[in-house]
PDB file of C-alpha atoms in Angstrom:
ATOM      1  CA  ILE A   1      34.488 -21.509   8.059  1.00  0.00           C
ATOM      2  CA  LEU A   2      33.007 -20.882   4.608  1.00  0.00           C
ATOM      3  CA  ASN A   3      35.212 -19.700   1.733  1.00  0.00           C
ATOM      4  CA  VAL A   4      33.597 -16.971  -0.344  1.00  0.00           C
ATOM      5  CA  GLU A   5      35.361 -15.626  -3.427  1.00  0.00           C
ATOM      6  CA  GLN A   6      34.547 -12.570  -5.528  1.00  0.00           C
ATOM      7  CA  SER A   7      35.753 -11.528  -8.951  1.00  0.00           C
ATOM      8  CA  PRO A   8      36.993  -9.287 -10.310  1.00  0.00           C
ATOM      9  CA  GLN A   9      38.771  -7.520  -7.441  1.00  0.00           C
ATOM     10  CA  SER A  10      38.328  -4.160  -9.178  1.00  0.00           C
ATOM     11  CA  LEU A  11      36.620  -2.833 -12.222  1.00  0.00           C
ATOM     12  CA  HIS A  12      36.740   0.475 -14.095  1.00  0.00           C
ATOM     13  CA  VAL A  13      33.849   1.237 -16.440  1.00  0.00           C
ATOM     14  CA  GLN A  14      32.525   4.248 -18.311  1.00  0.00           C
ATOM     15  CA  GLU A  15      29.237   5.883 -17.390  1.00  0.00           C
ATOM     16  CA  GLY A  16      26.440   4.081 -19.214  1.00  0.00           C
ATOM     17  CA  ASP A  17      28.235   0.729 -19.398  1.00  0.00           C
ATOM     18  CA  SER A  18      26.538  -2.332 -17.950  1.00  0.00           C
ATOM     19  CA  THR A  19      28.623  -4.586 -15.748  1.00  0.00           C
ATOM     20  CA  ASN A  20      28.464  -7.709 -13.626  1.00  0.00           C
ATOM     21  CA  PHE A  21      30.388  -9.331 -10.789  1.00  0.00           C
ATOM     22  CA  THR A  22      30.632 -12.891  -9.552  1.00  0.00           C
ATOM     23  CA  CYS A  23      30.406 -14.336  -6.061  1.00  0.00           C
ATOM     24  CA  SER A  24      31.202 -18.013  -5.484  1.00  0.00           C
ATOM     25  CA  PHE A  25      30.517 -19.886  -2.259  1.00  0.00           C
ATOM     26  CA  PRO A  26      30.406 -23.475  -0.987  1.00  0.00           C
ATOM     27  CA  SER A  27      27.113 -25.009  -2.087  1.00  0.00           C
ATOM     28  CA  SER A  28      26.978 -27.449   0.832  1.00  0.00           C
ATOM     29  CA  ASN A  29      25.188 -26.286   4.004  1.00  0.00           C
ATOM     30  CA  PHE A  30      23.955 -23.180   2.193  1.00  0.00           C
ATOM     31  CA  TYR A  31      21.497 -20.946   4.024  1.00  0.00           C
ATOM     32  CA  ALA A  32      21.472 -17.474   2.443  1.00  0.00           C
ATOM     33  CA  LEU A  33      23.506 -15.127   0.284  1.00  0.00           C
ATOM     34  CA  HIS A  34      23.743 -11.408   1.039  1.00  0.00           C
ATOM     35  CA  TRP A  35      24.910  -8.565  -1.230  1.00  0.00           C
ATOM     36  CA  TYR A  36      26.079  -5.259   0.234  1.00  0.00           C
ATOM     37  CA  ARG A  37      27.226  -1.983  -1.300  1.00  0.00           C
ATOM     38  CA  TRP A  38      29.891  -0.083   0.655  1.00  0.00           C
ATOM     39  CA  GLU A  39      30.620   3.487  -0.350  1.00  0.00           C
ATOM     40  CA  THR A  40      33.700   5.205   1.022  1.00  0.00           C
ATOM     41  CA  ALA A  41      33.147   6.760   4.468  1.00  0.00           C
ATOM     42  CA  LYS A  42      29.649   5.268   4.717  1.00  0.00           C
ATOM     43  CA  SER A  43      28.095   2.163   6.230  1.00  0.00           C
ATOM     44  CA  PRO A  44      27.785  -1.023   4.183  1.00  0.00           C
ATOM     45  CA  GLU A  45      24.222  -1.024   2.827  1.00  0.00           C
ATOM     46  CA  ALA A  46      22.267  -4.220   2.221  1.00  0.00           C
ATOM     47  CA  LEU A  47      21.159  -4.718  -1.375  1.00  0.00           C
ATOM     48  CA  PHE A  48      19.715  -8.240  -1.460  1.00  0.00           C
ATOM     49  CA  VAL A  49      19.255 -11.359   0.628  1.00  0.00           C
ATOM     50  CA  MET A  50      18.599 -14.500  -1.385  1.00  0.00           C
ATOM     51  CA  THR A  51      17.885 -18.026  -0.218  1.00  0.00           C
ATOM     52  CA  LEU A  52      16.313 -20.106  -2.997  1.00  0.00           C
ATOM     53  CA  ASN A  53      18.024 -21.635  -6.026  1.00  0.00           C
ATOM     54  CA  GLY A  54      17.065 -19.606  -9.081  1.00  0.00           C
ATOM     55  CA  ASP A  55      16.194 -16.504  -7.042  1.00  0.00           C
ATOM     56  CA  GLU A  56      16.357 -13.262  -8.992  1.00  0.00           C
ATOM     57  CA  LYS A  57      16.058  -9.915  -7.244  1.00  0.00           C
ATOM     58  CA  LYS A  58      16.034  -6.391  -8.611  1.00  0.00           C
ATOM     59  CA  LYS A  59      16.381  -2.915  -7.117  1.00  0.00           C
ATOM     60  CA  GLY A  60      16.344  -0.156  -9.726  1.00  0.00           C
ATOM     61  CA  ARG A  61      19.229  -0.741 -12.140  1.00  0.00           C
ATOM     62  CA  ILE A  62      20.804  -3.426  -9.944  1.00  0.00           C
ATOM     63  CA  SER A  63      19.795  -7.076 -10.049  1.00  0.00           C
ATOM     64  CA  ALA A  64      21.150 -10.355  -8.712  1.00  0.00           C
ATOM     65  CA  THR A  65      20.756 -14.043  -9.423  1.00  0.00           C
ATOM     66  CA  LEU A  66      21.480 -17.092  -7.295  1.00  0.00           C
ATOM     67  CA  ASN A  67      22.535 -20.649  -8.159  1.00  0.00           C
ATOM     68  CA  THR A  68      22.823 -22.664  -4.956  1.00  0.00           C
ATOM     69  CA  LYS A  69      23.531 -25.984  -6.695  1.00  0.00           C
ATOM     70  CA  GLU A  70      26.756 -24.752  -8.279  1.00  0.00           C
ATOM     71  CA  GLY A  71      27.503 -22.132  -5.631  1.00  0.00           C
ATOM     72  CA  TYR A  72      27.514 -18.786  -7.389  1.00  0.00           C
ATOM     73  CA  SER A  73      25.660 -15.489  -7.566  1.00  0.00           C
ATOM     74  CA  TYR A  74      25.879 -12.705 -10.129  1.00  0.00           C
ATOM     75  CA  LEU A  75      25.276  -9.011  -9.485  1.00  0.00           C
ATOM     76  CA  TYR A  76      24.376  -6.919 -12.525  1.00  0.00           C
ATOM     77  CA  ILE A  77      24.347  -3.135 -12.877  1.00  0.00           C
ATOM     78  CA  LYS A  78      22.624  -1.768 -15.951  1.00  0.00           C
ATOM     79  CA  GLY A  79      23.759   1.615 -17.277  1.00  0.00           C
ATOM     80  CA  SER A  80      26.368   2.341 -14.589  1.00  0.00           C
ATOM     81  CA  GLN A  81      26.386   5.832 -13.074  1.00  0.00           C
ATOM     82  CA  PRO A  82      29.204   7.566 -11.147  1.00  0.00           C
ATOM     83  CA  GLU A  83      27.145   7.199  -7.948  1.00  0.00           C
ATOM     84  CA  ASP A  84      27.372   3.408  -8.361  1.00  0.00           C
ATOM     85  CA  SER A  85      31.088   3.644  -7.543  1.00  0.00           C
ATOM     86  CA  ALA A  86      31.565   1.559  -4.409  1.00  0.00           C
ATOM     87  CA  THR A  87      32.812  -1.773  -3.140  1.00  0.00           C
ATOM     88  CA  TYR A  88      30.278  -4.556  -3.620  1.00  0.00           C
ATOM     89  CA  LEU A  89      30.476  -7.312  -1.029  1.00  0.00           C
ATOM     90  CA  CYS A  90      28.787 -10.681  -0.995  1.00  0.00           C
ATOM     91  CA  ALA A  91      28.477 -12.860   2.081  1.00  0.00           C
ATOM     92  CA  SER A  92      27.200 -16.332   2.797  1.00  0.00           C
ATOM     93  CA  SER A  93      25.422 -16.730   6.104  1.00  0.00           C
ATOM     94  CA  SER A  94      25.439 -19.617   8.524  1.00  0.00           C
ATOM     95  CA  ALA A  95      22.320 -20.918  10.250  1.00  0.00           C
ATOM     96  CA  GLY A  96      22.957 -18.341  12.979  1.00  0.00           C
ATOM     97  CA  ASN A  97      23.398 -15.450  10.498  1.00  0.00           C
ATOM     98  CA  MET A  98      27.158 -15.191  10.922  1.00  0.00           C
ATOM     99  CA  LEU A  99      28.281 -13.684   7.627  1.00  0.00           C
ATOM    100  CA  THR A 100      31.376 -14.887   5.773  1.00  0.00           C
ATOM    101  CA  PHE A 101      32.335 -12.191   3.309  1.00  0.00           C
ATOM    102  CA  GLY A 102      34.214 -12.328   0.059  1.00  0.00           C
ATOM    103  CA  GLY A 103      36.998  -9.845  -0.615  1.00  0.00           C
ATOM    104  CA  GLY A 104      34.688  -7.505  -2.523  1.00  0.00           C
ATOM    105  CA  THR A 105      34.644  -6.002  -5.996  1.00  0.00           C
ATOM    106  CA  ARG A 106      35.646  -2.356  -6.170  1.00  0.00           C
ATOM    107  CA  LEU A 107      33.731  -0.595  -8.940  1.00  0.00           C
ATOM    108  CA  MET A 108      34.771   2.782 -10.306  1.00  0.00           C
ATOM    109  CA  VAL A 109      32.472   4.464 -12.846  1.00  0.00           C
ATOM    110  CA  LYS A 110      34.035   7.279 -14.866  1.00  0.00           C
ATOM    111  CA  PRO A 111      31.795  10.139 -16.044  1.00  0.00           C
TER     112      PRO A 111
ATOM    113  CA  GLU B   1      14.868   4.835  12.554  1.00  0.00           C
ATOM    114  CA  ALA B   2      18.357   5.692  13.801  1.00  0.00           C
ATOM    115  CA  GLY B   3      21.146   3.516  12.446  1.00  0.00           C
ATOM    116  CA  VAL B   4      23.989   1.740  14.178  1.00  0.00           C
ATOM    117  CA  ALA B   5      26.226   4.298  15.884  1.00  0.00           C
ATOM    118  CA  GLN B   6      29.949   3.757  16.344  1.00  0.00           C
ATOM    119  CA  SER B   7      32.683   5.868  17.908  1.00  0.00           C
ATOM    120  CA  PRO B   8      35.289   7.018  17.416  1.00  0.00           C
ATOM    121  CA  ARG B   9      35.398   7.225  13.606  1.00  0.00           C
ATOM    122  CA  TYR B  10      39.182   7.246  13.511  1.00  0.00           C
ATOM    123  CA  LYS B  11      41.909   6.292  15.966  1.00  0.00           C
ATOM    124  CA  ILE B  12      45.692   6.300  15.698  1.00  0.00           C
ATOM    125  CA  ILE B  13      47.706   4.614  18.436  1.00  0.00           C
ATOM    126  CA  GLU B  14      51.193   3.266  18.928  1.00  0.00           C
ATOM    127  CA  LYS B  15      51.797  -0.460  19.123  1.00  0.00           C
ATOM    128  CA  ARG B  16      51.427  -1.936  22.598  1.00  0.00           C
ATOM    129  CA  GLN B  17      48.884   0.754  23.551  1.00  0.00           C
ATOM    130  CA  SER B  18      45.269  -0.036  24.378  1.00  0.00           C
ATOM    131  CA  VAL B  19      42.171   1.104  22.518  1.00  0.00           C
ATOM    132  CA  ALA B  20      38.409   0.721  22.895  1.00  0.00           C
ATOM    133  CA  PHE B  21      35.582   1.074  20.418  1.00  0.00           C
ATOM    134  CA  TRP B  22      31.941   1.661  21.228  1.00  0.00           C
ATOM    135  CA  CYS B  23      28.775   0.576  19.408  1.00  0.00           C
ATOM    136  CA  ASN B  24      25.118   1.431  19.925  1.00  0.00           C
ATOM    137  CA  PRO B  25      22.896  -0.881  17.848  1.00  0.00           C
ATOM    138  CA  ILE B  26      19.489  -0.140  16.377  1.00  0.00           C
ATOM    139  CA  SER B  27      16.834  -0.094  19.088  1.00  0.00           C
ATOM    140  CA  GLY B  28      15.197  -3.478  19.517  1.00  0.00           C
ATOM    141  CA  HIS B  29      17.921  -5.446  17.746  1.00  0.00           C
ATOM    142  CA  ALA B  30      18.876  -8.375  19.923  1.00  0.00           C
ATOM    143  CA  THR B  31      21.838  -9.518  17.869  1.00  0.00           C
ATOM    144  CA  LEU B  32      25.078  -7.553  17.657  1.00  0.00           C
ATOM    145  CA  TYR B  33      28.210  -8.344  15.651  1.00  0.00           C
ATOM    146  CA  TRP B  34      31.771  -7.006  15.511  1.00  0.00           C
ATOM    147  CA  TYR B  35      33.659  -7.427  12.243  1.00  0.00           C
ATOM    148  CA  GLN B  36      37.282  -6.617  11.376  1.00  0.00           C
ATOM    149  CA  GLN B  37      38.026  -5.472   7.835  1.00  0.00           C
ATOM    150  CA  ILE B  38      41.702  -5.399   6.888  1.00  0.00           C
ATOM    151  CA  LEU B  39      42.553  -3.397   3.771  1.00  0.00           C
ATOM    152  CA  GLY B  40      42.042  -5.468   0.638  1.00  0.00           C
ATOM    153  CA  GLN B  41      40.025  -8.169   2.411  1.00  0.00           C
ATOM    154  CA  GLY B  42      36.382  -8.715   3.228  1.00  0.00           C
ATOM    155  CA  PRO B  43      35.062  -8.146   6.756  1.00  0.00           C
ATOM    156  CA  LYS B  44      35.756 -11.019   9.172  1.00  0.00           C
ATOM    157  CA  LEU B  45      33.450 -11.790  12.084  1.00  0.00           C
ATOM    158  CA  LEU B  46      35.125 -11.374  15.470  1.00  0.00           C
ATOM    159  CA  ILE B  47      32.213 -11.923  17.833  1.00  0.00           C
ATOM    160  CA  GLN B  48      28.421 -12.266  17.809  1.00  0.00           C
ATOM    161  CA  PHE B  49      26.168 -11.451  20.764  1.00  0.00           C
ATOM    162  CA  GLN B  50      22.553 -12.437  21.305  1.00  0.00           C
ATOM    163  CA  ASN B  51      21.294  -9.969  23.917  1.00  0.00           C
ATOM    164  CA  ASN B  52      24.164  -9.968  26.430  1.00  0.00           C
ATOM    165  CA  GLY B  53      25.341 -13.512  25.741  1.00  0.00           C
ATOM    166  CA  VAL B  54      28.112 -14.562  23.360  1.00  0.00           C
ATOM    167  CA  VAL B  55      26.929 -16.738  20.452  1.00  0.00           C
ATOM    168  CA  ASP B  56      30.282 -17.108  18.694  1.00  0.00           C
ATOM    169  CA  ASP B  57      33.747 -15.723  19.412  1.00  0.00           C
ATOM    170  CA  SER B  58      35.789 -18.408  17.682  1.00  0.00           C
ATOM    171  CA  GLN B  59      37.690 -15.882  15.550  1.00  0.00           C
ATOM    172  CA  LEU B  60      38.372 -13.372  18.329  1.00  0.00           C
ATOM    173  CA  PRO B  61      42.088 -13.284  19.315  1.00  0.00           C
ATOM    174  CA  LYS B  62      41.321 -13.622  22.988  1.00  0.00           C
ATOM    175  CA  ASP B  63      44.872 -12.978  24.153  1.00  0.00           C
ATOM    176  CA  ARG B  64      44.486  -9.307  23.213  1.00  0.00           C
ATOM    177  CA  PHE B  65      40.874  -8.680  22.168  1.00  0.00           C
ATOM    178  CA  SER B  66      37.864  -8.542  24.464  1.00  0.00           C
ATOM    179  CA  ALA B  67      34.263  -7.500  23.964  1.00  0.00           C
ATOM    180  CA  GLU B  68      31.262  -7.060  26.184  1.00  0.00           C
ATOM    181  CA  ARG B  69      27.637  -6.149  25.803  1.00  0.00           C
ATOM    182  CA  LEU B  70      26.399  -5.172  29.215  1.00  0.00           C
ATOM    183  CA  LYS B  71      22.619  -4.972  29.605  1.00  0.00           C
ATOM    184  CA  GLY B  72      22.223  -6.363  26.078  1.00  0.00           C
ATOM    185  CA  VAL B  73      22.349  -2.983  24.339  1.00  0.00           C
ATOM    186  CA  ASP B  74      25.625  -1.082  23.810  1.00  0.00           C
ATOM    187  CA  SER B  75      28.847  -2.946  23.220  1.00  0.00           C
ATOM    188  CA  THR B  76      32.546  -2.193  23.542  1.00  0.00           C
ATOM    189  CA  LEU B  77      35.446  -3.895  21.806  1.00  0.00           C
ATOM    190  CA  LYS B  78      38.900  -3.535  23.362  1.00  0.00           C
ATOM    191  CA  ILE B  79      42.375  -4.316  22.115  1.00  0.00           C
ATOM    192  CA  GLN B  80      45.160  -4.567  24.683  1.00  0.00           C
ATOM    193  CA  PRO B  81      47.977  -4.417  23.662  1.00  0.00           C
ATOM    194  CA  ALA B  82      47.622  -3.430  20.016  1.00  0.00           C
ATOM    195  CA  LYS B  83      49.865  -4.808  17.272  1.00  0.00           C
ATOM    196  CA  LEU B  84      50.630  -3.359  13.855  1.00  0.00           C
ATOM    197  CA  GLU B  85      48.509  -6.043  12.198  1.00  0.00           C
ATOM    198  CA  ASP B  86      45.434  -4.822  14.089  1.00  0.00           C
ATOM    199  CA  SER B  87      45.248  -1.824  11.743  1.00  0.00           C
ATOM    200  CA  ALA B  88      41.817  -2.234  10.159  1.00  0.00           C
ATOM    201  CA  VAL B  89      38.267  -0.928  10.052  1.00  0.00           C
ATOM    202  CA  TYR B  90      36.176  -2.304  12.903  1.00  0.00           C
ATOM    203  CA  LEU B  91      32.524  -2.595  11.930  1.00  0.00           C
ATOM    204  CA  CYS B  92      29.633  -3.090  14.297  1.00  0.00           C
ATOM    205  CA  ALA B  93      26.347  -4.488  12.997  1.00  0.00           C
ATOM    206  CA  SER B  94      22.990  -5.415  14.490  1.00  0.00           C
ATOM    207  CA  SER B  95      19.968  -7.437  13.441  1.00  0.00           C
ATOM    208  CA  ARG B  96      16.563  -8.310  14.857  1.00  0.00           C
ATOM    209  CA  GLY B  97      17.281 -11.998  15.001  1.00  0.00           C
ATOM    210  CA  THR B  98      19.682 -14.718  13.991  1.00  0.00           C
ATOM    211  CA  GLY B  99      17.916 -16.274  11.006  1.00  0.00           C
ATOM    212  CA  PRO B 100      20.252 -16.662   8.001  1.00  0.00           C
ATOM    213  CA  ASN B 101      18.149 -14.359   5.839  1.00  0.00           C
ATOM    214  CA  THR B 102      17.914 -11.629   8.462  1.00  0.00           C
ATOM    215  CA  GLU B 103      19.329  -8.322   7.263  1.00  0.00           C
ATOM    216  CA  ALA B 104      22.260  -7.023   9.280  1.00  0.00           C
ATOM    217  CA  PHE B 105      22.609  -3.234   9.545  1.00  0.00           C
ATOM    218  CA  PHE B 106      26.125  -1.836   9.773  1.00  0.00           C
ATOM    219  CA  GLY B 107      27.642   1.238  11.369  1.00  0.00           C
ATOM    220  CA  GLN B 108      30.181   3.434   9.589  1.00  0.00           C
ATOM    221  CA  GLY B 109      33.044   1.710  11.330  1.00  0.00           C
ATOM    222  CA  THR B 110      36.098   2.805  13.295  1.00  0.00           C
ATOM    223  CA  ARG B 111      39.300   3.043  11.285  1.00  0.00           C
ATOM    224  CA  LEU B 112      42.215   2.028  13.518  1.00  0.00           C
ATOM    225  CA  THR B 113      45.811   2.739  12.573  1.00  0.00           C
ATOM    226  CA  VAL B 114      48.547   1.210  14.736  1.00  0.00           C
ATOM    227  CA  VAL B 115      51.976   2.786  14.237  1.00  0.00           C
TER     228      VAL B 115
END
């Protein structure tokens, strides 16, 4: 069983602020790292899947980086908006795509 | 394309009662997962199916939990008898395959409260 940690647990920011979260995972036997956004009363939505050391992915104002050698990934949100309020989950996957999730970072963006 | 469908959305039962959840994955997705998300924690995998066979159920409490995926499509997860600590959101997910970079699509979940 992999141990995935996320920090911070929760975050309150003002609209327009930029923010970032951290996901740490065991670097041995690494296969892939997934980021999900989970809004209240909705389904978790996939943001990124990353596999290679040094990967950087971007979707609109959200981007992510991956360091497989030291076992961490950062998720960045530029110019946070109230609609970005959600829980952001990262997960490390096994060879068979069984996801081990971190505890999530709950982001609240105040207008 | 239609997403992963789950029912019911909410369920409240008394401890020692039984409950069942249903999941219909995205059409054509061979792999189906059930996750349990306890408040304040990340989702934890309970069981993974590949078509109608079990790939991994090492974290399924088999004394009270059971799951099946007849005909390799829909799946049900049952708890019998329920305990207070089973209160959680039960998420179903599906994916086309089992590669580690394969995107898993999630349903909205069933929120179970055991009183």
